[in-house]
Each structure stands twice: as C-alpha cells, then as structure tokens.
Coordinates of C-alpha atoms in Angstrom, one line a residue:
Chain A
M231 CA -1.1 -24.6 0.3
V232 CA -1.4 -22.2 -2.7
K233 CA 0.1 -18.8 -1.9
I234 CA -1.8 -15.8 -3.3
G235 CA -0.3 -12.3 -3.6
Y236 CA -2.6 -9.3 -4.1
L237 CA -2.5 -5.5 -4.1
G238 CA -3.2 -4.3 -0.6
P239 CA -4.1 -2.8 1.8
R240 CA -7.0 -4.3 3.8
G241 CA -10.6 -3.4 2.9
T242 CA -9.9 -2.4 -0.7
F243 CA -11.6 -3.7 -3.9
T244 CA -8.7 -6.0 -4.8
K245 CA -8.9 -7.7 -1.4
L246 CA -12.7 -8.0 -1.9
A247 CA -12.1 -9.7 -5.3
V248 CA -9.5 -12.1 -3.8
D249 CA -11.7 -13.0 -0.8
T250 CA -14.7 -13.6 -3.1
A251 CA -12.8 -15.7 -5.6
F252 CA -10.5 -17.7 -3.3
N253 CA -11.1 -19.4 0.0
G254 CA -8.8 -20.4 2.7
E255 CA -5.6 -20.0 0.8
D256 CA -2.5 -18.2 2.2
K257 CA -3.0 -14.6 1.2
Q258 CA -0.2 -12.0 1.2
S259 CA -0.7 -8.3 0.6
F260 CA 1.8 -6.2 -1.5
T261 CA 2.2 -2.5 -1.6
T262 CA 2.5 -1.9 -5.3
I263 CA 1.5 -3.6 -8.5
P264 CA 5.1 -4.2 -9.6
E265 CA 6.0 -5.8 -6.3
C266 CA 3.0 -8.1 -6.6
I267 CA 4.0 -9.1 -10.1
D268 CA 7.7 -9.6 -9.1
A269 CA 6.6 -11.9 -6.3
V270 CA 4.9 -14.2 -8.7
H271 CA 7.9 -14.1 -11.0
D272 CA 10.3 -14.8 -8.2
E273 CA 8.1 -17.6 -6.9
Q274 CA 7.5 -16.0 -3.5
V275 CA 3.8 -16.6 -4.3
D276 CA 2.1 -18.9 -6.7
I277 CA -0.6 -16.5 -7.9
G278 CA -0.8 -12.7 -8.2
V279 CA -4.1 -10.7 -8.3
V280 CA -3.8 -7.2 -9.7
P281 CA -6.3 -4.7 -11.1
L282 CA -6.7 -4.7 -14.9
E283 CA -9.4 -2.2 -15.3
N284 CA -10.3 -0.4 -12.2
A285 CA -11.6 3.1 -11.7
I286 CA -10.7 3.0 -8.0
E287 CA -7.4 1.7 -6.9
G288 CA -5.2 1.5 -9.9
T289 CA -5.0 2.1 -13.5
V290 CA -4.9 -0.7 -16.1
Q291 CA -1.8 1.2 -17.3
L292 CA 0.5 0.2 -14.5
T293 CA -0.4 -3.5 -14.7
V294 CA -0.3 -3.7 -18.5
D295 CA 2.9 -1.7 -18.8
Y296 CA 4.7 -3.8 -16.2
L297 CA 3.5 -7.0 -17.9
V298 CA 4.5 -5.7 -21.3
H299 CA 7.8 -4.1 -20.5
Q300 CA 9.2 -5.9 -17.4
V301 CA 7.8 -9.3 -16.5
R302 CA 5.9 -11.5 -18.9
L303 CA 3.6 -13.7 -16.9
P304 CA 0.5 -15.3 -18.4
I305 CA -3.0 -14.2 -17.3
I306 CA -4.7 -17.4 -16.2
A307 CA -8.1 -15.9 -15.2
E308 CA -10.0 -12.7 -15.0
I309 CA -12.2 -11.8 -12.0
V310 CA -15.0 -9.3 -12.5
V311 CA -16.4 -7.6 -9.4
P312 CA -19.2 -5.0 -9.3
I313 CA -18.3 -1.7 -7.7
Q314 CA -20.6 -0.9 -4.9
Q315 CA -19.9 2.1 -2.8
H316 CA -21.5 2.6 0.6
L317 CA -21.5 5.4 3.1
L318 CA -19.8 4.1 6.2
V319 CA -20.0 5.5 9.7
A320 CA -18.8 4.5 13.1
R321 CA -21.0 2.2 15.2
E322 CA -21.7 4.9 17.8
F323 CA -22.9 7.3 15.1
S324 CA -26.5 8.4 15.8
S325 CA -26.9 11.7 14.0
D326 CA -28.5 12.7 10.8
L327 CA -26.8 12.7 7.4
S328 CA -26.9 16.5 7.4
E329 CA -24.7 16.6 10.5
V330 CA -21.8 14.7 8.9
T331 CA -19.1 17.3 8.6
D332 CA -16.3 15.3 6.8
V333 CA -16.3 12.6 4.3
Y334 CA -13.1 10.5 3.7
S335 CA -12.3 8.3 0.7
H336 CA -10.1 7.7 -2.3
S337 CA -10.5 10.6 -4.8
H338 CA -11.9 8.2 -7.4
A339 CA -14.5 6.8 -5.0
I340 CA -15.6 10.4 -4.0
A341 CA -15.9 11.3 -7.7
Q342 CA -18.0 8.2 -8.3
C343 CA -20.4 9.3 -5.7
H344 CA -20.5 12.9 -6.9
Q345 CA -24.3 13.1 -7.4
F346 CA -25.1 11.6 -4.0
L347 CA -22.7 13.9 -2.2
H348 CA -23.9 16.9 -4.2
K349 CA -27.5 16.2 -3.4
Y350 CA -27.6 14.9 0.2
M351 CA -24.4 16.2 1.7
P352 CA -23.6 19.5 -0.1
D353 CA -21.9 21.0 3.0
A354 CA -19.7 18.1 4.0
K355 CA -16.0 18.7 3.5
L356 CA -14.3 16.0 1.3
Y357 CA -10.9 14.6 2.3
F358 CA -8.9 12.3 0.1
T359 CA -7.2 9.2 1.4
S360 CA -4.8 6.8 -0.3
S361 CA -7.4 4.0 -0.5
T362 CA -11.0 3.3 0.5
G363 CA -9.7 1.0 3.2
K364 CA -7.6 3.8 4.7
A365 CA -10.7 6.0 4.8
A366 CA -12.6 3.3 6.7
E367 CA -9.7 3.0 9.2
M368 CA -9.8 6.8 9.8
V369 CA -13.5 6.7 10.6
S370 CA -13.1 3.8 12.9
N371 CA -10.4 5.8 14.8
S372 CA -12.3 9.0 15.2
G373 CA -16.0 8.2 15.4
E374 CA -18.7 10.8 15.4
K375 CA -19.8 13.2 12.6
I376 CA -17.4 11.8 10.0
A377 CA -18.1 9.2 7.3
A378 CA -16.1 7.1 4.7
I379 CA -17.0 5.9 1.3
G380 CA -16.0 2.3 0.7
N381 CA -17.2 -1.3 0.2
R382 CA -18.8 -3.9 2.4
L383 CA -15.4 -5.5 3.3
A384 CA -14.1 -2.1 4.5
A385 CA -17.1 -1.9 6.8
S386 CA -16.6 -5.3 8.3
E387 CA -12.8 -5.1 8.6
Y388 CA -13.0 -1.8 10.5
G389 CA -16.2 -2.4 12.4
L390 CA -18.2 0.3 10.7
T391 CA -22.0 0.6 10.0
I392 CA -23.3 1.0 6.5
Y393 CA -25.4 4.1 6.8
Q394 CA -26.5 4.1 3.2
E395 CA -26.0 1.5 0.6
N396 CA -25.1 1.9 -3.1
I397 CA -24.4 5.6 -3.2
H398 CA -22.4 5.4 -6.5
D399 CA -23.7 7.3 -9.5
Y400 CA -23.7 4.5 -12.0
P401 CA -25.2 1.1 -11.3
N402 CA -23.2 -0.9 -13.8
N403 CA -19.6 -0.1 -12.8
H404 CA -17.3 -3.1 -12.6
T405 CA -13.7 -3.7 -11.8
R406 CA -11.6 -6.4 -13.6
F407 CA -8.7 -8.2 -12.0
A408 CA -6.1 -10.3 -13.7
V409 CA -5.0 -13.5 -12.0
L410 CA -1.3 -14.2 -12.9
A411 CA 0.6 -17.4 -12.5
K412 CA 3.4 -19.4 -14.1
D413 CA 1.4 -22.6 -13.8
K414 CA -2.1 -22.5 -15.3
Q415 CA -3.1 -25.6 -13.4
I416 CA -2.4 -24.2 -10.0
V417 CA -5.8 -22.7 -9.4
Q418 CA -9.4 -23.7 -9.8
I419 CA -11.8 -20.8 -9.4
S420 CA -15.2 -22.5 -8.6
H421 CA -17.3 -19.5 -9.6
E422 CA -19.3 -19.8 -12.8
T423 CA -17.3 -19.0 -16.0
Q424 CA -19.0 -16.2 -17.9
A425 CA -16.8 -16.3 -20.9
E426 CA -13.5 -17.5 -22.3
K427 CA -11.2 -14.7 -23.6
T428 CA -7.8 -14.4 -25.2
S429 CA -5.7 -11.2 -24.8
L430 CA -3.2 -10.2 -27.4
L431 CA -0.5 -7.6 -27.5
I432 CA 0.1 -6.3 -31.0
T433 CA 2.8 -3.8 -32.0
L434 CA 2.7 -2.1 -35.4
P435 CA 5.8 -1.7 -37.5
S436 CA 5.0 2.0 -38.1
D437 CA 2.2 4.4 -37.7
Y438 CA 0.3 5.0 -40.9
A439 CA -3.3 5.7 -41.8
G440 CA -5.2 2.5 -42.0
A441 CA -2.6 0.3 -40.1
L442 CA -5.1 -0.6 -37.4
Y443 CA -7.7 -1.3 -40.0
Q444 CA -5.4 -3.8 -41.6
V445 CA -4.8 -5.5 -38.3
L446 CA -8.5 -5.8 -37.5
A447 CA -9.1 -7.3 -40.9
A448 CA -7.3 -10.5 -39.7
F449 CA -9.9 -10.9 -37.0
A450 CA -13.0 -9.6 -38.9
W451 CA -12.9 -12.0 -41.8
R452 CA -12.6 -14.9 -39.4
K453 CA -15.6 -13.6 -37.5
M454 CA -13.6 -13.3 -34.3
N455 CA -15.3 -10.8 -32.0
L456 CA -13.3 -8.3 -30.0
S457 CA -14.6 -7.3 -26.6
K458 CA -11.9 -4.6 -26.0
I459 CA -9.3 -2.7 -28.0
E460 CA -7.0 -0.1 -26.6
S461 CA -4.0 1.7 -28.1
R462 CA -1.2 2.6 -25.7
P463 CA 2.0 4.6 -26.5
M464 CA 5.2 2.6 -26.3
K465 CA 7.6 3.8 -23.7
T466 CA 10.3 4.1 -26.3
G467 CA 9.2 7.5 -27.7
L468 CA 6.3 9.5 -28.9
G469 CA 4.2 8.3 -31.8
N470 CA 4.7 4.6 -31.4
Y471 CA 1.8 2.5 -30.3
F472 CA 0.9 -0.9 -29.3
F473 CA -2.6 -2.4 -29.0
I474 CA -4.2 -4.6 -26.4
V475 CA -6.9 -6.6 -28.0
D476 CA -9.3 -9.0 -26.1
V477 CA -10.9 -11.6 -28.3
N478 CA -14.1 -13.3 -27.1
Q479 CA -13.0 -16.9 -27.5
P480 CA -10.4 -19.3 -26.2
Y481 CA -7.1 -19.8 -28.0
D482 CA -7.3 -22.5 -30.7
D483 CA -4.9 -24.1 -33.1
V484 CA -6.4 -22.8 -36.3
L485 CA -7.8 -19.2 -36.0
F486 CA -5.2 -17.7 -33.7
P487 CA -2.1 -19.0 -35.4
G488 CA -3.7 -17.8 -38.7
V489 CA -4.2 -14.3 -37.3
K490 CA -0.6 -14.3 -35.9
A491 CA 0.9 -15.4 -39.2
E492 CA -1.0 -12.8 -41.2
L493 CA -0.1 -10.0 -38.8
E494 CA 3.5 -11.0 -38.8
A495 CA 3.5 -10.9 -42.6
L496 CA 2.4 -7.2 -42.2
G497 CA 5.4 -6.6 -40.0
C498 CA 3.5 -6.7 -36.7
N499 CA 4.7 -8.3 -33.5
V500 CA 2.0 -10.5 -31.8
T501 CA 2.2 -11.8 -28.2
I502 CA -0.5 -13.9 -26.5
L503 CA -0.9 -12.4 -23.0
G504 CA -3.2 -15.2 -22.0
T505 CA -6.2 -17.3 -22.8
Y506 CA -8.4 -17.6 -19.8
P507 CA -11.9 -17.9 -18.2
V508 CA -13.7 -14.8 -17.0
H509 CA -15.4 -15.2 -13.6
Q510 CA -18.2 -12.8 -12.7
M511 CA -18.5 -12.4 -8.9
Q512 CA -21.7 -11.6 -7.1
L513 CA -21.3 -9.7 -3.9
Chain B
M208 CA -9.8 38.2 -16.3
V209 CA -10.2 34.6 -17.5
K210 CA -11.0 32.2 -14.6
I211 CA -9.4 28.8 -14.8
G212 CA -10.6 25.8 -12.8
Y213 CA -8.3 22.8 -12.3
L214 CA -8.1 19.5 -10.3
G215 CA -6.2 20.3 -7.1
P216 CA -4.6 20.2 -4.7
R217 CA -1.3 22.2 -4.8
G218 CA 1.9 20.7 -6.0
T219 CA 0.2 18.0 -8.3
F220 CA 0.8 17.4 -12.0
T221 CA -2.5 19.1 -13.0
K222 CA -1.4 22.3 -11.3
L223 CA 2.0 22.0 -12.9
A224 CA 0.3 21.7 -16.3
V225 CA -1.9 24.7 -15.6
D226 CA 1.0 26.8 -14.4
T227 CA 3.1 25.9 -17.4
A228 CA 0.3 26.6 -19.9
F229 CA -1.3 29.6 -18.4
N230 CA 0.1 32.7 -16.8
G231 CA -1.4 35.2 -14.4
E232 CA -5.0 34.1 -14.8
D233 CA -7.3 33.7 -11.9
K234 CA -6.8 30.0 -10.9
Q235 CA -9.2 28.0 -8.8
S236 CA -8.6 24.5 -7.5
F237 CA -11.4 21.9 -7.4
T238 CA -11.6 18.7 -5.3
T239 CA -12.8 16.3 -7.9
I240 CA -13.0 16.0 -11.7
P241 CA -16.9 16.2 -11.8
E242 CA -16.8 19.4 -9.6
C243 CA -14.3 21.0 -12.0
I244 CA -16.4 20.1 -15.1
D245 CA -19.6 21.3 -13.4
A246 CA -18.0 24.6 -12.6
V247 CA -17.3 25.2 -16.3
H248 CA -20.8 24.2 -17.2
D249 CA -22.3 26.5 -14.5
E250 CA -20.0 29.3 -15.6
Q251 CA -18.3 29.7 -12.3
V252 CA -15.1 29.4 -14.3
D253 CA -14.4 30.0 -18.0
I254 CA -12.0 27.1 -18.5
G255 CA -11.5 23.7 -16.8
V256 CA -8.3 21.7 -16.9
V257 CA -8.7 18.0 -16.1
P258 CA -6.5 14.9 -16.7
L259 CA -7.3 13.0 -19.8
E260 CA -4.6 10.3 -19.7
N261 CA -2.7 10.4 -16.5
A262 CA -1.0 7.6 -14.7
I263 CA -0.7 9.6 -11.5
E264 CA -3.7 11.5 -10.3
G265 CA -6.7 10.4 -12.2
T266 CA -7.8 8.0 -14.8
V267 CA -9.0 9.1 -18.2
Q268 CA -12.1 7.1 -17.3
L269 CA -13.6 9.6 -14.8
T270 CA -13.1 12.5 -17.2
V271 CA -14.4 10.7 -20.3
D272 CA -17.3 9.2 -18.5
Y273 CA -18.4 12.5 -17.0
L274 CA -18.1 14.2 -20.4
V275 CA -20.0 11.4 -22.1
H276 CA -22.7 10.8 -19.6
Q277 CA -23.3 14.0 -17.7
V278 CA -22.0 17.2 -19.1
R279 CA -21.1 17.7 -22.8
L280 CA -18.5 20.4 -23.0
P281 CA -16.1 20.7 -26.0
I282 CA -12.4 20.0 -25.6
I283 CA -10.7 23.2 -26.9
A284 CA -7.1 22.2 -26.3
E285 CA -4.9 19.4 -25.1
I286 CA -1.8 20.0 -22.9
V287 CA 0.9 17.3 -22.8
V288 CA 3.4 17.4 -19.9
P289 CA 6.3 15.0 -19.3
I290 CA 6.1 13.1 -16.0
Q291 CA 9.3 13.7 -14.1
Q292 CA 9.4 12.2 -10.6
H293 CA 12.1 13.4 -8.1
L294 CA 13.1 12.3 -4.7
L295 CA 12.3 15.2 -2.4
V296 CA 13.7 15.8 1.1
A297 CA 13.4 18.5 3.7
R298 CA 16.0 21.4 3.5
E299 CA 17.7 20.3 6.7
F300 CA 18.2 16.7 5.5
S301 CA 21.9 15.9 5.6
S302 CA 22.0 12.1 5.6
D303 CA 22.7 9.5 3.1
L304 CA 20.1 7.9 0.9
S305 CA 20.4 4.6 2.8
E306 CA 19.4 6.4 6.0
V307 CA 16.0 7.4 4.7
T308 CA 13.5 5.2 6.6
D309 CA 10.2 6.2 5.0
V310 CA 9.1 7.3 1.5
Y311 CA 5.7 9.0 0.9
S312 CA 3.9 9.4 -2.3
H313 CA 0.8 8.6 -4.3
S314 CA 0.7 4.8 -5.0
H315 CA 1.1 5.3 -8.7
A316 CA 4.1 7.5 -8.3
I317 CA 5.7 4.9 -6.0
A318 CA 5.0 2.2 -8.6
Q319 CA 6.5 4.4 -11.4
C320 CA 9.8 4.6 -9.4
H321 CA 9.7 0.9 -8.5
Q322 CA 13.2 0.1 -10.0
F323 CA 14.9 3.1 -8.3
L324 CA 13.4 2.3 -4.9
H325 CA 14.2 -1.4 -5.3
K326 CA 17.8 -0.8 -6.2
Y327 CA 18.8 2.2 -4.0
M328 CA 16.3 2.2 -1.1
P329 CA 15.3 -1.5 -0.6
D330 CA 14.8 -1.1 3.2
A331 CA 12.8 2.1 3.1
K332 CA 9.1 1.7 4.1
L333 CA 6.6 3.0 1.6
Y334 CA 3.6 5.0 2.6
F335 CA 0.8 6.0 0.3
T336 CA -0.7 9.5 0.2
S337 CA -3.7 10.8 -1.7
S338 CA -1.5 12.9 -4.0
T339 CA 2.1 13.6 -4.7
G340 CA 1.5 17.2 -3.3
K341 CA 0.2 15.7 -0.1
A342 CA 3.4 13.6 0.2
A343 CA 5.5 16.7 -0.1
E344 CA 3.5 18.5 2.5
M345 CA 4.1 15.6 5.0
V346 CA 7.9 15.7 4.4
S347 CA 7.9 19.5 4.9
N348 CA 6.1 19.0 8.2
S349 CA 8.3 16.3 9.7
G350 CA 11.8 16.8 8.2
E351 CA 14.6 14.3 8.8
K352 CA 15.0 10.7 7.4
I353 CA 11.9 10.8 5.3
A354 CA 11.4 11.5 1.7
A355 CA 8.6 12.2 -0.8
I356 CA 8.3 11.4 -4.5
G357 CA 6.9 14.2 -6.5
N358 CA 7.5 16.9 -9.2
R359 CA 9.5 20.1 -9.2
L360 CA 6.4 22.2 -8.3
A361 CA 5.8 20.1 -5.2
A362 CA 9.4 20.8 -4.1
S363 CA 9.0 24.6 -4.5
E364 CA 5.5 24.8 -3.0
Y365 CA 6.6 23.0 0.1
G366 CA 10.2 24.3 0.3
L367 CA 11.8 20.9 -0.2
T368 CA 15.2 20.0 -1.8
I369 CA 15.4 17.7 -4.8
Y370 CA 17.8 15.0 -3.6
Q371 CA 17.8 13.0 -6.8
E372 CA 16.2 14.0 -10.1
N373 CA 14.3 11.8 -12.5
I374 CA 13.9 8.6 -10.5
H375 CA 11.0 7.3 -12.6
D376 CA 11.5 4.0 -14.5
Y377 CA 10.5 5.1 -18.0
P378 CA 11.8 8.3 -19.5
N379 CA 9.0 8.8 -22.0
N380 CA 6.0 9.0 -19.7
H381 CA 3.6 11.8 -20.4
T382 CA 0.3 13.1 -19.0
R383 CA -2.4 14.6 -21.1
F384 CA -4.8 17.2 -19.9
A385 CA -8.1 18.4 -21.6
V386 CA -8.9 22.1 -21.6
L387 CA -12.7 22.5 -21.5
A388 CA -14.6 25.7 -22.3
K389 CA -17.9 26.7 -23.7
D390 CA -16.2 29.4 -25.8
K391 CA -13.3 28.3 -27.9
Q392 CA -12.1 31.8 -28.4
I393 CA -11.6 32.5 -24.7
V394 CA -8.1 31.2 -24.4
Q395 CA -4.9 31.5 -26.4
I396 CA -2.1 29.1 -25.3
S397 CA 1.1 30.6 -26.5
H398 CA 3.1 27.3 -26.5
E399 CA 3.9 25.7 -29.8
T400 CA 1.2 23.6 -31.3
Q401 CA 2.4 20.1 -31.9
A402 CA -0.6 18.8 -33.8
E403 CA -4.2 19.3 -34.5
K404 CA -6.6 16.6 -33.3
T405 CA -10.3 15.7 -33.4
S406 CA -11.8 13.4 -30.8
L407 CA -14.9 11.4 -31.6
L408 CA -17.3 9.4 -29.5
I409 CA -18.8 6.5 -31.5
T410 CA -21.4 4.1 -30.2
L411 CA -22.2 0.9 -32.1
P412 CA -25.8 -0.3 -32.6
S413 CA -24.9 -3.8 -31.4
D414 CA -21.9 -5.9 -30.7
Y415 CA -21.0 -8.2 -33.5
A416 CA -17.8 -9.6 -35.0
G417 CA -16.3 -7.1 -37.4
A418 CA -18.4 -4.1 -36.2
L419 CA -15.3 -2.1 -35.2
Y420 CA -13.7 -3.1 -38.5
Q421 CA -16.6 -1.5 -40.4
V422 CA -16.3 1.6 -38.3
L423 CA -12.6 2.0 -39.0
A424 CA -13.1 1.5 -42.8
A425 CA -14.8 4.9 -42.9
F426 CA -11.5 6.4 -41.7
A427 CA -9.1 4.1 -43.5
W428 CA -10.2 4.7 -47.1
R429 CA -10.1 8.4 -46.5
K430 CA -6.5 8.0 -45.2
M431 CA -7.4 9.6 -41.9
N432 CA -4.8 8.5 -39.3
L433 CA -6.0 7.6 -35.8
S434 CA -3.6 8.4 -32.9
K435 CA -5.7 6.6 -30.3
I436 CA -8.6 4.2 -30.1
E437 CA -10.1 2.9 -26.9
S438 CA -13.3 0.9 -26.3
R439 CA -15.2 1.5 -23.1
P440 CA -18.2 -0.2 -21.7
M441 CA -21.4 1.8 -21.6
K442 CA -22.8 2.4 -18.1
T443 CA -26.2 1.0 -19.2
G444 CA -25.2 -2.6 -19.0
L445 CA -22.6 -5.3 -19.8
G446 CA -21.7 -5.9 -23.4
N447 CA -22.4 -2.5 -24.8
Y448 CA -19.4 -0.5 -25.9
F449 CA -18.6 2.9 -27.1
F450 CA -15.3 4.0 -28.7
I451 CA -13.2 7.1 -28.3
V452 CA -11.2 7.8 -31.4
D453 CA -8.6 10.5 -31.8
V454 CA -8.0 11.5 -35.4
N455 CA -4.7 13.3 -36.3
Q456 CA -6.2 16.2 -38.1
P457 CA -8.5 19.1 -37.5
Y458 CA -12.2 19.0 -38.3
D459 CA -13.1 19.9 -41.9
D460 CA -16.2 20.2 -43.9
V461 CA -15.7 17.3 -46.2
L462 CA -14.0 14.3 -44.6
F463 CA -15.5 14.3 -41.1
P464 CA -19.1 14.9 -42.3
G465 CA -18.5 12.0 -44.8
V466 CA -17.3 9.7 -42.0
K467 CA -20.3 10.7 -39.8
A468 CA -22.8 10.1 -42.5
E469 CA -21.4 6.7 -43.4
L470 CA -21.3 5.6 -39.7
E471 CA -24.8 6.8 -39.1
A472 CA -25.9 4.7 -42.1
L473 CA -24.5 1.7 -40.3
G474 CA -26.6 2.6 -37.2
C475 CA -23.8 4.2 -35.2
N476 CA -24.1 7.3 -33.1
V477 CA -21.2 9.8 -33.7
T478 CA -20.4 12.8 -31.5
I479 CA -17.5 15.3 -32.0
L480 CA -16.0 15.7 -28.6
G481 CA -13.7 18.5 -29.9
T482 CA -11.3 19.6 -32.5
Y483 CA -8.3 21.2 -30.9
P484 CA -4.6 22.0 -30.9
V485 CA -2.1 19.8 -28.9
H486 CA 0.5 21.8 -26.9
Q487 CA 3.6 20.0 -25.7
M488 CA 5.1 21.6 -22.6
Q489 CA 8.7 21.5 -21.7
L490 CA 9.4 21.7 -18.0

C-alpha cells in the first residue's frame, strides 16, 4: 500500500487536500514541513503532501526553501483546494450569534474572515490557535458560547455544527499543495487534470538592471506562458536572488532544453523542480 | 505623541521591530493585520507596522491583499530585522538539554530550527503555539523540563533564560515590515537608511505569453533595477494576476511617470504603493 505523509494535525486544510485527492491509502501526519519532506527522502513514506501556496497553515517559503537548500525531491503533482471557512459551534449550542463571546482560530483564518467578524460579531473576543483544527478541538471540549473558524473536515472530525457557511471575505481563495515523490509512477490522482505545469528554479549570476528581463526573453520569444514568477533572496547573503518560475506547459525535449541552454550561456543556473499535472479539487 | 499600531501580541518579531525602530511613542497592539491597517485608516493610530515578508508570524499575502483590495495606505518606510531564534528556558531550569521533554513555539519557528532540534533534541516532543511570544509565556508558567523557541524580546518579557543562542538553520533570514501612515512626515526613523525603494502594483489586461516580458521592458531599458517581483492571483477569479514590483530607487518625476505611461499604453493598471527608505536594524 502506498504510504502518504502530510503536514498535520487533523482537521487542517492539508489533511482536507489529502483526503480529497487520495483514498484509502496509509496516511501519516508529520509535525513540520521539513519532517514531512525528510520522510519522503528517507523512504519512510512514498509520497509527501506539503503546502506550496497557502495563506492559512504554512508559507510557500518553508517548502520552497527546504526543497531548494536541503532536499531535492521532484514535484509530481499539484493539488488546488478552495479555501472555505465556516463558523463552527458545539452541537449543544442553541444561542444567537450575538451571544458568542469567544472565537478561536489560526490567526490567518481570523484575518481572512475579518469583515464577517467585524460586521456580525464585533464584540466577540478573538483567540489565536496554532491551527484551525486545534480551534475546532477547543470548541468541542468546552461547548457553549464559543465558536471556531475552520473547514468542513474540522467540523466532522470534532463533531461540531456549521453555524454559518463561507464566512471568508474573498470567494476565490485557493491553497496549492505539492505532491513530492521519488518515483513519479507511484501515484495516480483520479481527479480531472486542469493543466500541466513545469516549475523551474533559476539563479542569476549577479544582480544587475535588466537581468530578469534577459531571463524572461528566453521564455517570451518561444511563446511560453508563465503562470507564476517569484523572486526570493538566497540564504547566502543579502542582495542575491533566485527565481521560481511556473511555466504553463509540460516539459518537452525542444523548448525547455533550449531555454536552459540560453540561460546557462548568460551564467544562470537552471533546475527543473518538476513537471506535473495540476488537479483542481471540488469540496 | 505619535501613536503606533502594530501586530501583537507581546514578545513577537513585529513587536521587536517596533521597539527597535521607535522609542517612547505610544504603542498599541492589534490582533490581526486588517485591524491594524483599519486603525491607521480610521485615524485611531498615526502609524501602523505590519509584516511584509515574514516567515514567522504572518504572510506577506494578508498585508498585500488587504492593501490592494481594501484599504490603500502608502508605505512610508520599511524595517528589516534579522531573525534570530533562541532556545528559551525558565530561570530555575538547571538540567541538561537532553532532559528537555517538550519544546513549544510557532510552527514556522520550529521548522526554522529543524536541524538543531533534529541533532540535539531528537526525543523532545514539539508543540505548536499561536506565536513565539505565546510559547515563551507557556514556559514561564510551567517551568522545568520544557523550552520555547523565540527571540530575545520574548525572553525578557517573560523572564526566561536564553539557554542556547541562534539555533535557527539559516544565518541570513530576515523579516521585512511595512510602516504605513497617511502622512509621510509624521515619523522620523533615526536608524541608518540602507536603500530607497519604490513599490508598484501592476495589473495586466490579460494573461498571454510574454506579457510580463513586455512589462519588464519598460524598466529594463531605463536601467531601473528590480529587487523583488512577485505575481499574485487576483481575488476576482482564476487566471488573473497582478504583480508587485520593488524598484531599487526613489520615485522621480521622469523615469517612473515614463514607465507608468508606457505600461498604461499596453493596457496595464499601475499604482504606486509607496516610495520609502529601507532601515536595516541590528539587534
């Protein structure tokens, strides 16, 4: 049986992504992103699922930095999950919204529901927890007059009632997760493939005006469309940058080697982080 | 007296940045990034300090999204603070590192000290807290055999001892904070100015291969150097992007208006988020 490692704990968005994408496999929760990535590298698990772009539980920075600086593992798939935040209360809760005194959640989830809280619960005290799952657990333990903000999975894992659905401010928030594995063949995600992408890591030889412009020329004249570009400082010192670029097409034997050769001629270093399908999940 | 709002709670990196940059002003802590930004907008405080690029307490996403979509306030300065994580124990702690059973901290701080924990404290159980300040508070309340990961301020605020300094994996980690104010003249930060920067928000008319390349051309031929570029999805739907670009020079009356006019001719929307000095803090 395929073993899947993921960033825990229970009732979080990463777990929700894993449960939506995979079915029946042996799933193991890890405490931190580096632990989860190490477990794939050390072959304790076959697949690791970690947040790649996630406004709730992690930053893309930890995942990308660890992949870039510590453990090079290919990304074999991307899972995209909509963020839906709900107001969760204990089953025995029978009061009005205005009587809720305390709201618990991860600080980012509370910030994402800022307008709802401001408008409908201006007097409630806000308490931060280490995850949305943890907030649900606290409400399940103490019952009346308190609420948590979290997802549907947190509600079912901790036996809570969804008092109000979709209280997040922006309807189009998504989280992206990277599926990491040494062996690309190990997993088949049956959900529809929305796109094929290739992620590249590009380091520049030095920082000068127009350097990035030169780099993008290699993609532009080949009509290769970028869906994401992000500059990140190298850990070696101030002023040195690397770029993460997502190209909207699968790796091929003509265009990508051409880009790589051109960029290397400019003194850049180019690494393929992965070429993989993107699966959009519906909750 | 100038009133400063910042993202709380006590003993966190934002508070450390505020205390290092400002002196003696009236400081008020806010629970979330949107609350802090709203307070500046509503003139409850004169200045707001929020994380802009911070691997610990917040993501740049919340701050940037709120500034872009909700409340437009100019960035009047940037504060850069090195991240230094220490292992903190209660004053009465007299045991060996190997006897520490539990380590508390924010999940990102624990991930940042992954190698230290793995090597020197492989058997310690890791517990997540909502902030590094909260972790310090828990250690101060329960004493023996447990430790927290946090900064120097957390140690002094909660009367803890620094058992081991600088246990973070990467020496060159920094956090960046935006100082927001309606009136640019209100604050003088006396620390040395490391650079002058201008941040722009650029939205593209549509997503096509080479669009970003065209945008960067306007900067490249003027020899304007970009220190950061990041694409972010618009909240209005999938597939629409905006770009945050940091240019390594102050706003002027020739180059920037030229860039703006050229980009607008291409159908882009260009907003100046701020032109401001960057202050590097030494701890």
